[in-house]
Amino acid sequence: MKKKINSKLLLIAIVAIFATMFLITWVYYDLFQKQVTEELRTYAELLKDTADNNELDELVAKEAGSIYSVFGRILPSLFIIAFFLVILCMVIAHYLTRSLIVPIEKLADNLDEFGNPTDYEELIPFVQMIRRQHQDIIKNARVRQEFTANVSHELKTPLTSISGYAELIETGMASEEDTLRFAHGIHSSANRLLVLINDIIRLSELDSTEQETVMERLNLYQAAKTCVDMLGVSAEKHNVTLDLQGAECYITGNKQMMEELLYNLCDNAIRYNNPNGKVVVQVYRVPSFTYLIVEDTGIGIPKEHQERIFERFYRVDKSRSKSSGGTGLGLAIVKHIIAKHDARLELESDKGKGTKVTVIFPDTASKVFT
Ligand code: ADP
């Protein structure tokens, strides 16, 4: 940049010097020629009668010739002046470039300082954009670091218990009955690991911007029905009724993601419910929007936790989440899926009364058919 500004300034200066010299020379030549011709004419008039014609012609030609010789003599001086002017311009261009560049270099050093660290008004939006991006990068790095620490911690628990049970069996001191119990412990911890790893992989897939989401026209009511049927056994086990209401309606979405979204919301509504509780899933359309509502009569979410439950590994009651097979990632996955569908989520919940999750799909969203 420095070199470019410098050479451009120099180029402008050199063009200006030569253009000025050429124009001045041309104007003076013109003036000089006119004046000499005029003088010679007057001179010739005077001599007309006295001198003979041949002598007069010679005189006139001689004087005119001397115009060229005058310019011939001043040309070297003109070039010397031009040479010194160019040197002068080089020095000025150098300092001018520095004075232009220094504030930008300073700006790069003080980018994180508060206020606007630049004299160039035009650069302020640019600075603000870089700052925002910088802050986002730092925030993302922190989130990732926290996530990695959490993942390690979450994986450690089932692995430690698998290792412990295996060690007990290894000593050969466990009775047959104990061995069976330990094997069951190993089995459930291994299953937990699998579920955790699945959710972690799913989240990182959703995180990656490279994969394009394949959108299609899909029947949301039908997808909800499949999910409700699938979770029927789990609802029975928790002594909870699970119902679907509404009518067939279509949205533009990704089938797998929609199944995951439905599964996570319904699964939570069952797991965080009370015995004899209810879960109602509703799918319906209003002009321009499709609504999906999952409502339960469960334990509810205290107000102070409501914003944070969409964070990775955030749980209101860790032991309840774990004992019911939760990973703490379900709603983080839901949040991602909602963003990919340009949809909106509303949460209403009262501790001890229940939770209502509403997902609103606008008609204009995700109009990418494949
Ligand atoms: P988990 O695997 O722990 O269920 P989620 O990300 O799905 O993780 O949910 C995060 C937390 O939000 C849960 O641990 C639970 O405390 C709370 N939660 C989610 N859904 C409900 C619900 N329907 N009723 C009560 N609490 C809920």
JSON list of C-alpha atoms in Angstrom, two decimals, residues 274 297-302 349-355:
[
{"chain": "A", "resi": 274, "resn": "ASN", "atom": "CA", "xyz": [-45.05, -36.13, 36.66]},
{"chain": "A", "resi": 297, "resn": "THR", "atom": "CA", "xyz": [-48.07, -30.75, 32.70]},
{"chain": "A", "resi": 298, "resn": "GLY", "atom": "CA", "xyz": [-44.62, -31.53, 34.07]},
{"chain": "A", "resi": 299, "resn": "ILE", "atom": "CA", "xyz": [-42.20, -30.03, 36.58]},
{"chain": "A", "resi": 300, "resn": "GLY", "atom": "CA", "xyz": [-41.79, -26.77, 34.66]},
{"chain": "A", "resi": 301, "resn": "ILE", "atom": "CA", "xyz": [-38.66, -24.61, 34.33]},
{"chain": "A", "resi": 302, "resn": "PRO", "atom": "CA", "xyz": [-37.96, -21.86, 36.88]},
{"chain": "A", "resi": 349, "resn": "SER", "atom": "CA", "xyz": [-43.13, -22.40, 31.66]},
{"chain": "A", "resi": 350, "resn": "ASP", "atom": "CA", "xyz": [-44.10, -22.31, 35.30]},
{"chain": "A", "resi": 351, "resn": "LYS", "atom": "CA", "xyz": [-42.33, -24.25, 37.98]},
{"chain": "A", "resi": 352, "resn": "GLY", "atom": "CA", "xyz": [-44.52, -27.11, 39.10]},
{"chain": "A", "resi": 353, "resn": "LYS", "atom": "CA", "xyz": [-47.20, -26.44, 36.48]},
{"chain": "A", "resi": 354, "resn": "GLY", "atom": "CA", "xyz": [-45.74, -27.38, 33.14]},
{"chain": "A", "resi": 355, "resn": "THR", "atom": "CA", "xyz": [-44.06, -26.19, 29.98]}
]
